[in-house]
Each structure stands twice: as structure tokens, then as C-alpha cells.
Amino acid sequence: MISFRLLVLCLLLNLSSFAWAEEVMSFSSDLNQIRYQSLVNELRCPKCQNQNLADSGSGIAVDLREQVHQMIEDGKSDQEIVDYMVARYGEFVLYRPQHSSATFLLWYGPFILLAIGFTIFVSVIVRNRKRRNGARL
């Protein structure tokens, strides 16, 4: 019975530590807070790979959120912050990579494949109709 109470107490202490771990950041203006939320939602966590900085609980994401907060409060523009992150972690940190020759296929590849597939589909349909019309004559 004592071990059960000890287990429950440990679980409650563990749960309460999660509430303390939540980040509390103060901003000098509401605009800075909106900018912060926008940036941490648009930047990808370098460790988690499929989560943005806002959703990630990894140590590097916590550090980067603090760094974004500090840079905003220091008066850096959004573009300066994004440029810093790209310079440090590569274009991987962007959910929407910039348009360049290196990312051409990433942006336009699906549309090119769709156009090729549509062209092949139409040509097969036209060829089959010509065969049917030729067989009827």
C-alpha cells in the first residue's frame, strides 16, 4: 500500500513538472509576439525534422525559440532571423524553401509530372479512338 502511494506521489510530481517546464516569454509588444508565433510556426526543428519549432519539445527547439525571441526583441527583422537560421542550419529549416535553380524540381516537379501524365493519357485515348474508327471502316 505504501509503494502504491509512493508511486502516485511520484506520478503527480512528474506531471506537475511538465507544467513548470512550459515556456513563458514576455514581449515588448503584441506585434513582437505575433511575429514570434509566425516565425516558430514557419521554421522546422533541425532535430525532429517534421515538426516546427513551436511544436517540438527537443532541446535544440527550445534553444532556437529562445534565440528567435531574443532576436525579435533586439529589433531584427523577420528576414534577418530567417537568413540567420538558413545560414546556420541550411534551407532544411524552412517549410517553404526559396525558389531557386536548386529547388526548381521541388516546386514544379509535381506539375511537370502531372502534365506529362495527362499528355500520355490523352494520346492513348486518341490512339485507341483512331484504331476503333479504322476497324469500323
GROMACS .gro file of N, CA and C in nm:
model
  411
    1MET      N    1   0.082  -0.119   0.000
    1MET     CA    2   0.000   0.000   0.000
    1MET      C    3   0.087   0.126   0.000
    2ILE      N    4   0.197   0.121   0.077
    2ILE     CA    5   0.286   0.237   0.083
    2ILE      C    6   0.353   0.258  -0.053
    3SER      N    7   0.390   0.149  -0.120
    3SER     CA    8   0.455   0.164  -0.251
    3SER      C    9   0.357   0.221  -0.354
    4PHE      N   10   0.228   0.188  -0.342
    4PHE     CA   11   0.128   0.244  -0.432
    4PHE      C   12   0.116   0.395  -0.410
    5ARG      N   13   0.112   0.438  -0.285
    5ARG     CA   14   0.105   0.581  -0.253
    5ARG      C   15   0.230   0.653  -0.303
    6LEU      N   16   0.343   0.589  -0.287
    6LEU     CA   17   0.468   0.649  -0.334
    6LEU      C   18   0.468   0.662  -0.487
    7LEU      N   19   0.415   0.562  -0.554
    7LEU     CA   20   0.404   0.566  -0.699
    7LEU      C   21   0.312   0.679  -0.744
    8VAL      N   22   0.198   0.694  -0.679
    8VAL     CA   23   0.104   0.801  -0.713
    8VAL      C   24   0.167   0.936  -0.687
    9LEU      N   25   0.237   0.951  -0.577
    9LEU     CA   26   0.304   1.077  -0.545
    9LEU      C   27   0.410   1.111  -0.650
   10CYS      N   28   0.487   1.011  -0.692
   10CYS     CA   29   0.589   1.033  -0.795
   10CYS      C   30   0.524   1.075  -0.927
   11LEU      N   31   0.414   1.011  -0.964
   11LEU     CA   32   0.344   1.047  -1.087
   11LEU      C   33   0.292   1.190  -1.082
   12LEU      N   34   0.234   1.228  -0.968
   12LEU     CA   35   0.183   1.366  -0.953
   12LEU      C   36   0.296   1.467  -0.960
   13LEU      N   37   0.409   1.438  -0.898
   13LEU     CA   38   0.523   1.529  -0.906
   13LEU      C   39   0.575   1.540  -1.048
   14ASN      N   40   0.576   1.428  -1.118
   14ASN     CA   41   0.621   1.428  -1.256
   14ASN      C   42   0.528   1.511  -1.345
   15LEU      N   43   0.398   1.495  -1.327
   15LEU     CA   44   0.302   1.574  -1.404
   15LEU      C   45   0.313   1.722  -1.373
   16SER      N   46   0.336   1.755  -1.249
   16SER     CA   47   0.347   1.897  -1.214
   16SER      C   48   0.474   1.958  -1.272
   17SER      N   49   0.577   1.877  -1.292
   17SER     CA   50   0.700   1.931  -1.350
   17SER      C   51   0.679   1.969  -1.497
   18PHE      N   52   0.585   1.902  -1.566
   18PHE     CA   53   0.555   1.940  -1.704
   18PHE      C   54   0.496   2.079  -1.708
   19ALA      N   55   0.413   2.114  -1.614
   19ALA     CA   56   0.353   2.247  -1.610
   19ALA      C   57   0.460   2.353  -1.587
   20TRP      N   58   0.561   2.323  -1.508
   20TRP     CA   59   0.669   2.420  -1.482
   20TRP      C   60   0.760   2.434  -1.603
   21ALA      N   61   0.768   2.328  -1.683
   21ALA     CA   62   0.859   2.330  -1.798
   21ALA      C   63   0.808   2.417  -1.913
   22GLU      N   64   0.682   2.458  -1.906
   22GLU     CA   65   0.625   2.538  -2.013
   22GLU      C   66   0.694   2.674  -2.019
   23GLU      N   67   0.727   2.715  -2.140
   23GLU     CA   68   0.799   2.840  -2.159
   23GLU      C   69   0.707   2.960  -2.137
   24VAL      N   70   0.757   3.057  -2.067
   24VAL     CA   71   0.685   3.182  -2.050
   24VAL      C   72   0.776   3.292  -2.100
   25MET      N   73   0.736   3.353  -2.211
   25MET     CA   74   0.818   3.459  -2.269
   25MET      C   75   0.738   3.588  -2.267
   26SER      N   76   0.805   3.693  -2.232
   26SER     CA   77   0.739   3.823  -2.232
   26SER      C   78   0.790   3.902  -2.352
   27PHE      N   79   0.700   3.975  -2.414
   27PHE     CA   80   0.732   4.052  -2.533
   27PHE      C   81   0.706   4.200  -2.505
   28SER      N   82   0.782   4.285  -2.573
   28SER     CA   83   0.767   4.428  -2.553
   28SER      C   84   0.642   4.481  -2.622
   29SER      N   85   0.589   4.406  -2.718
   29SER     CA   86   0.466   4.449  -2.785
   29SER      C   87   0.390   4.327  -2.837
   30ASP      N   88   0.263   4.348  -2.866
   30ASP     CA   89   0.182   4.240  -2.922
   30ASP      C   90   0.230   4.202  -3.061
   31LEU      N   91   0.279   4.300  -3.136
   31LEU     CA   92   0.331   4.273  -3.269
   31LEU      C   93   0.450   4.177  -3.263
   32ASN      N   94   0.538   4.197  -3.165
   32ASN     CA   95   0.652   4.106  -3.149
   32ASN      C   96   0.607   3.965  -3.116
   33GLN      N   97   0.502   3.952  -3.038
   33GLN     CA   98   0.450   3.820  -3.004
   33GLN      C   99   0.390   3.752  -3.128
   34ILE      N  100   0.320   3.830  -3.210
   34ILE     CA  101   0.263   3.775  -3.333
   34ILE      C  102   0.375   3.732  -3.429
   35ARG      N  103   0.478   3.815  -3.441
   35ARG     CA  104   0.593   3.780  -3.525
   35ARG      C  105   0.659   3.652  -3.475
   36TYR      N  106   0.675   3.641  -3.345
   36TYR     CA  107   0.737   3.523  -3.284
   36TYR      C  108   0.656   3.398  -3.319
   37GLN      N  109   0.526   3.404  -3.299
   37GLN     CA  110   0.441   3.288  -3.327
   37GLN      C  111   0.449   3.249  -3.475
   38SER      N  112   0.451   3.349  -3.561
   38SER     CA  113   0.461   3.322  -3.705
   38SER      C  114   0.593   3.255  -3.739
   39LEU      N  115   0.702   3.306  -3.684
   39LEU     CA  116   0.834   3.250  -3.715
   39LEU      C  117   0.852   3.109  -3.662
   40VAL      N  118   0.813   3.084  -3.537
   40VAL     CA  119   0.835   2.949  -3.482
   40VAL      C  120   0.742   2.847  -3.547
   41ASN      N  121   0.633   2.893  -3.610
   41ASN     CA  122   0.548   2.801  -3.684
   41ASN      C  123   0.601   2.775  -3.825
   42GLU      N  124   0.682   2.865  -3.879
   42GLU     CA  125   0.735   2.851  -4.014
   42GLU      C  126   0.874   2.786  -4.018
   43LEU      N  127   0.943   2.782  -3.906
   43LEU     CA  128   1.077   2.724  -3.903
   43LEU      C  129   1.070   2.580  -3.853
   44ARG      N  130   1.141   2.492  -3.921
   44ARG     CA  131   1.141   2.349  -3.888
   44ARG      C  132   1.249   2.320  -3.785
   45CYS      N  133   1.220   2.228  -3.694
   45CYS     CA  134   1.318   2.185  -3.594
   45CYS      C  135   1.426   2.102  -3.663
   46PRO      N  136   1.554   2.137  -3.645
   46PRO     CA  137   1.661   2.061  -3.710
   46PRO      C  138   1.671   1.916  -3.661
   47LYS      N  139   1.626   1.890  -3.541
   47LYS     CA  140   1.636   1.755  -3.486
   47LYS      C  141   1.514   1.670  -3.521
   48CYS      N  142   1.396   1.727  -3.505
   48CYS     CA  143   1.273   1.649  -3.522
   48CYS      C  144   1.237   1.628  -3.669
   49GLN      N  145   1.279   1.715  -3.755
   49GLN     CA  146   1.264   1.707  -3.900
   49GLN      C  147   1.122   1.727  -3.951
   50ASN      N  148   1.021   1.682  -3.881
   50ASN     CA  149   0.885   1.701  -3.932
   50ASN      C  150   0.800   1.784  -3.838
   51GLN      N  151   0.860   1.854  -3.747
   51GLN     CA  152   0.788   1.942  -3.657
   51GLN      C  153   0.847   2.081  -3.666
   52ASN      N  154   0.759   2.179  -3.647
   52ASN     CA  155   0.811   2.315  -3.645
   52ASN      C  156   0.865   2.344  -3.504
   53LEU      N  157   0.927   2.459  -3.491
   53LEU     CA  158   0.986   2.494  -3.361
   53LEU      C  159   0.881   2.506  -3.252
   54ALA      N  160   0.762   2.550  -3.287
   54ALA     CA  161   0.656   2.569  -3.188
   54ALA      C  162   0.610   2.436  -3.128
   55ASP      N  163   0.606   2.332  -3.209
   55ASP     CA  164   0.553   2.202  -3.163
   55ASP      C  165   0.658   2.110  -3.105
   56SER      N  166   0.784   2.136  -3.133
   56SER     CA  167   0.889   2.045  -3.091
   56SER      C  168   0.927   2.067  -2.946
   57GLY      N  169   0.956   1.959  -2.878
   57GLY     CA  170   1.000   1.966  -2.740
   57GLY      C  171   1.148   1.937  -2.723
   58SER      N  172   1.219   1.924  -2.833
   58SER     CA  173   1.361   1.891  -2.823
   58SER      C  174   1.440   2.009  -2.767
   59GLY      N  175   1.557   1.979  -2.715
   59GLY     CA  176   1.640   2.082  -2.655
   59GLY      C  177   1.681   2.190  -2.753
   60ILE      N  178   1.713   2.149  -2.877
   60ILE     CA  179   1.755   2.249  -2.975
   60ILE      C  180   1.638   2.339  -3.014
   61ALA      N  181   1.517   2.285  -3.017
   61ALA     CA  182   1.400   2.366  -3.049
   61ALA      C  183   1.375   2.470  -2.939
   62VAL      N  184   1.395   2.430  -2.814
   62VAL     CA  185   1.380   2.524  -2.703
   62VAL      C  186   1.483   2.636  -2.716
   63ASP      N  187   1.606   2.599  -2.746
   63ASP     CA  188   1.712   2.699  -2.763
   63ASP      C  189   1.682   2.792  -2.880
   64LEU      N  190   1.634   2.736  -2.990
   64LEU     CA  191   1.605   2.819  -3.107
   64LEU      C  192   1.485   2.910  -3.082
   65ARG      N  193   1.386   2.863  -3.008
   65ARG     CA  194   1.273   2.951  -2.973
   65ARG      C  195   1.322   3.069  -2.890
   66GLU      N  196   1.410   3.041  -2.794
   66GLU     CA  197   1.466   3.149  -2.713
   66GLU      C  198   1.548   3.245  -2.799
   67GLN      N  199   1.621   3.189  -2.894
   67GLN     CA  200   1.703   3.272  -2.982
   67GLN      C  201   1.614   3.360  -3.071
   68VAL      N  202   1.507   3.303  -3.125
   68VAL     CA  203   1.414   3.381  -3.207
   68VAL      C  204   1.353   3.492  -3.122
   69HIS      N  205   1.314   3.460  -3.000
   69HIS     CA  206   1.259   3.560  -2.910
   69HIS      C  207   1.358   3.673  -2.887
   70GLN      N  208   1.482   3.638  -2.860
   70GLN     CA  209   1.583   3.740  -2.834
   70GLN      C  210   1.609   3.826  -2.957
   71MET      N  211   1.615   3.763  -3.073
   71MET     CA  212   1.640   3.839  -3.196
   71MET      C  213   1.524   3.934  -3.227
   72ILE      N  214   1.403   3.891  -3.201
   72ILE     CA  215   1.287   3.980  -3.222
   72ILE      C  216   1.294   4.098  -3.128
   73GLU      N  217   1.325   4.070  -3.001
   73GLU     CA  218   1.333   4.177  -2.903
   73GLU      C  219   1.451   4.270  -2.930
   74ASP      N  220   1.554   4.221  -2.998
   74ASP     CA  221   1.669   4.304  -3.035
   74ASP      C  222   1.640   4.390  -3.158
   75GLY      N  223   1.524   4.373  -3.219
   75GLY     CA  224   1.487   4.456  -3.332
   75GLY      C  225   1.520   4.399  -3.468
   76LYS      N  226   1.557   4.273  -3.475
   76LYS     CA  227   1.588   4.211  -3.604
   76LYS      C  228   1.459   4.191  -3.682
   77SER      N  229   1.469   4.201  -3.814
   77SER     CA  230   1.353   4.178  -3.899
   77SER      C  231   1.331   4.028  -3.916
   78ASP      N  232   1.213   3.992  -3.963
   78ASP     CA  233   1.183   3.851  -3.985
   78ASP      C  234   1.279   3.791  -4.086
   79GLN      N  235   1.310   3.866  -4.191
   79GLN     CA  236   1.400   3.816  -4.294
   79GLN      C  237   1.541   3.794  -4.238
   80GLU      N  238   1.586   3.882  -4.151
   80GLU     CA  239   1.718   3.864  -4.089
   80GLU      C  240   1.722   3.738  -4.003
   81ILE      N  241   1.613   3.712  -3.932
   81ILE     CA  242   1.607   3.592  -3.848
   81ILE      C  243   1.607   3.467  -3.934
   82VAL      N  244   1.527   3.467  -4.041
   82VAL     CA  245   1.521   3.352  -4.131
   82VAL      C  246   1.656   3.332  -4.198
   83ASP      N  247   1.720   3.440  -4.242
   83ASP     CA  248   1.852   3.429  -4.305
   83ASP      C  249   1.954   3.370  -4.209
   84TYR      N  250   1.948   3.410  -4.083
   84TYR     CA  251   2.039   3.356  -3.982
   84TYR      C  252   2.018   3.206  -3.966
   85MET      N  253   1.893   3.165  -3.956
   85MET     CA  254   1.863   3.022  -3.938
   85MET      C  255   1.907   2.941  -4.060
   86VAL      N  256   1.885   2.995  -4.180
   86VAL     CA  257   1.925   2.925  -4.302
   86VAL      C  258   2.077   2.916  -4.310
   87ALA      N  259   2.145   3.023  -4.273
   87ALA     CA  260   2.291   3.021  -4.275
   87ALA      C  261   2.346   2.919  -4.177
   88ARG      N  262   2.280   2.903  -4.067
   88ARG     CA  263   2.329   2.812  -3.963
   88ARG      C  264   2.288   2.667  -3.987
   89TYR      N  265   2.163   2.644  -4.032
   89TYR     CA  266   2.111   2.507  -4.043
   89TYR      C  267   2.077   2.465  -4.185
   90GLY      N  268   2.093   2.551  -4.281
   90GLY     CA  269   2.061   2.518  -4.420
   90GLY      C  270   1.914   2.542  -4.449
   91GLU      N  271   1.879   2.525  -4.576
   91GLU     CA  272   1.740   2.551  -4.616
   91GLU      C  273   1.643   2.448  -4.560
   92PHE      N  274   1.695   2.345  -4.497
   92PHE     CA  275   1.610   2.243  -4.437
   92PHE      C  276   1.517   2.303  -4.331
   93VAL      N  277   1.559   2.410  -4.264
   93VAL     CA  278   1.477   2.467  -4.157
   93VAL      C  279   1.355   2.541  -4.210
   94LEU      N  280   1.347   2.561  -4.340
   94LEU     CA  281   1.232   2.630  -4.398
   94LEU      C  282   1.128   2.530  -4.443
   95TYR      N  283   1.004   2.550  -4.401
   95TYR     CA  284   0.897   2.465  -4.452
   95TYR      C  285   0.866   2.500  -4.597
   96ARG      N  286   0.889   2.623  -4.635
   96ARG     CA  287   0.869   2.667  -4.773
   96ARG      C  288   1.003   2.715  -4.827
   97PRO      N  289   1.081   2.626  -4.888
   97PRO     CA  290   1.212   2.666  -4.939
   97PRO      C  291   1.199   2.776  -5.044
   98GLN      N  292   1.304   2.855  -5.057
   98GLN     CA  293   1.304   2.964  -5.152
   98GLN      C  294   1.313   2.911  -5.294
   99HIS      N  295   1.257   2.987  -5.389
   99HIS     CA  296   1.264   2.949  -5.530
   99HIS      C  297   1.406   2.972  -5.579
  100SER      N  298   1.467   2.868  -5.634
  100SER     CA  299   1.600   2.878  -5.692
  100SER      C  300   1.616   2.762  -5.790
  101SER      N  301   1.727   2.762  -5.860
  101SER     CA  302   1.750   2.653  -5.955
  101SER      C  303   1.765   2.519  -5.883
  102ALA      N  304   1.815   2.523  -5.761
  102ALA     CA  305   1.833   2.400  -5.684
  102ALA      C  306   1.699   2.341  -5.639
  103THR      N  307   1.598   2.425  -5.622
  103THR     CA  308   1.469   2.378  -5.574
  103THR      C  309   1.362   2.378  -5.683
  104PHE      N  310   1.405   2.395  -5.809
  104PHE     CA  311   1.310   2.400  -5.921
  104PHE      C  312   1.222   2.275  -5.925
  105LEU      N  313   1.285   2.158  -5.920
  105LEU     CA  314   1.207   2.034  -5.925
  105LEU      C  315   1.118   2.016  -5.803
  106LEU      N  316   1.163   2.063  -5.690
  106LEU     CA  317   1.081   2.054  -5.570
  106LEU      C  318   0.951   2.132  -5.586
  107TRP      N  319   0.962   2.251  -5.643
  107TRP     CA  320   0.844   2.336  -5.659
  107TRP      C  321   0.759   2.296  -5.779
  108TYR      N  322   0.822   2.265  -5.891
  108TYR     CA  323   0.748   2.247  -6.014
  108TYR      C  324   0.745   2.103  -6.065
  109GLY      N  325   0.820   2.014  -6.003
  109GLY     CA  326   0.824   1.874  -6.045
  109GLY      C  327   0.687   1.806  -6.047
  110PRO      N  328   0.606   1.821  -5.944
  110PRO     CA  329   0.474   1.756  -5.946
  110PRO      C  330   0.386   1.805  -6.062
  111PHE      N  331   0.393   1.934  -6.093
  111PHE     CA  332   0.312   1.987  -6.203
  111PHE      C  333   0.364   1.937  -6.338
  112ILE      N  334   0.495   1.925  -6.351
  112ILE     CA  335   0.554   1.873  -6.474
  112ILE      C  336   0.513   1.726  -6.493
  113LEU      N  337   0.521   1.647  -6.386
  113LEU     CA  338   0.480   1.507  -6.395
  113LEU      C  339   0.331   1.494  -6.425
  114LEU      N  340   0.250   1.581  -6.368
  114LEU     CA  341   0.107   1.579  -6.396
  114LEU      C  342   0.080   1.612  -6.543
  115ALA      N  343   0.150   1.710  -6.597
  115ALA     CA  344   0.132   1.747  -6.738
  115ALA      C  345   0.176   1.632  -6.830
  116ILE      N  346   0.288   1.566  -6.797
  116ILE     CA  347   0.334   1.453  -6.877
  116ILE      C  348   0.232   1.339  -6.871
  117GLY      N  349   0.184   1.309  -6.754
  117GLY     CA  350   0.084   1.203  -6.738
  117GLY      C  351  -0.045   1.234  -6.813
  118PHE      N  352  -0.089   1.359  -6.808
  118PHE     CA  353  -0.210   1.399  -6.879
  118PHE      C  354  -0.189   1.387  -7.030
  119THR      N  355  -0.072   1.427  -7.078
  119THR     CA  356  -0.041   1.418  -7.221
  119THR      C  357  -0.042   1.273  -7.267
  120ILE      N  358   0.019   1.185  -7.190
  120ILE     CA  359   0.020   1.042  -7.224
  120ILE      C  360  -0.121   0.985  -7.223
  121PHE      N  361  -0.201   1.023  -7.124
  121PHE     CA  362  -0.339   0.976  -7.113
  121PHE      C  363  -0.419   1.017  -7.236
  122VAL      N  364  -0.409   1.144  -7.275
  122VAL     CA  365  -0.484   1.194  -7.390
  122VAL      C  366  -0.436   1.125  -7.518
  123SER      N  367  -0.305   1.108  -7.534
  123SER     CA  368  -0.254   1.044  -7.657
  123SER      C  369  -0.300   0.898  -7.666
  124VAL      N  370  -0.306   0.828  -7.555
  124VAL     CA  371  -0.354   0.689  -7.556
  124VAL      C  372  -0.502   0.684  -7.593
  125ILE      N  373  -0.581   0.775  -7.539
  125ILE     CA  374  -0.724   0.780  -7.571
  125ILE      C  375  -0.744   0.809  -7.720
  126VAL      N  376  -0.671   0.908  -7.772
  126VAL     CA  377  -0.685   0.945  -7.914
  126VAL      C  378  -0.642   0.828  -8.002
  127ARG      N  379  -0.532   0.761  -7.969
  127ARG     CA  380  -0.484   0.647  -8.048
  127ARG      C  381  -0.587   0.534  -8.048
  128ASN      N  382  -0.647   0.506  -7.932
  128ASN     CA  383  -0.747   0.399  -7.924
  128ASN      C  384  -0.870   0.434  -8.006
  129ARG      N  385  -0.911   0.559  -8.007
  129ARG     CA  386  -1.028   0.600  -8.088
  129ARG      C  387  -0.998   0.588  -8.236
  130LYS      N  388  -0.877   0.624  -8.276
  130LYS     CA  389  -0.840   0.612  -8.417
  130LYS      C  390  -0.841   0.465  -8.460
  131ARG      N  391  -0.793   0.376  -8.372
  131ARG     CA  392  -0.793   0.232  -8.404
  131ARG      C  393  -0.936   0.181  -8.419
  132ARG      N  394  -1.024   0.221  -8.328
  132ARG     CA  395  -1.163   0.176  -8.335
  132ARG      C  396  -1.231   0.228  -8.462
  133ASN      N  397  -1.207   0.355  -8.494
  133ASN     CA  398  -1.267   0.412  -8.615
  133ASN      C  399  -1.209   0.346  -8.739
  134GLY      N  400  -1.082   0.312  -8.738
  134GLY     CA  401  -1.019   0.243  -8.852
  134GLY      C  402  -1.071   0.101  -8.867
  135ALA      N  403  -1.102   0.034  -8.758
  135ALA     CA  404  -1.152  -0.103  -8.762
  135ALA      C  405  -1.297  -0.107  -8.812
  136ARG      N  406  -1.373  -0.003  -8.790
  136ARG     CA  407  -1.514   0.002  -8.832
  136ARG      C  408  -1.527   0.026  -8.982
  137LEU      N  409  -1.431   0.092  -9.041
  137LEU     CA  410  -1.442   0.122  -9.184
  137LEU      C  411  -1.419   0.002  -9.262
   0.00000   0.00000   0.00000
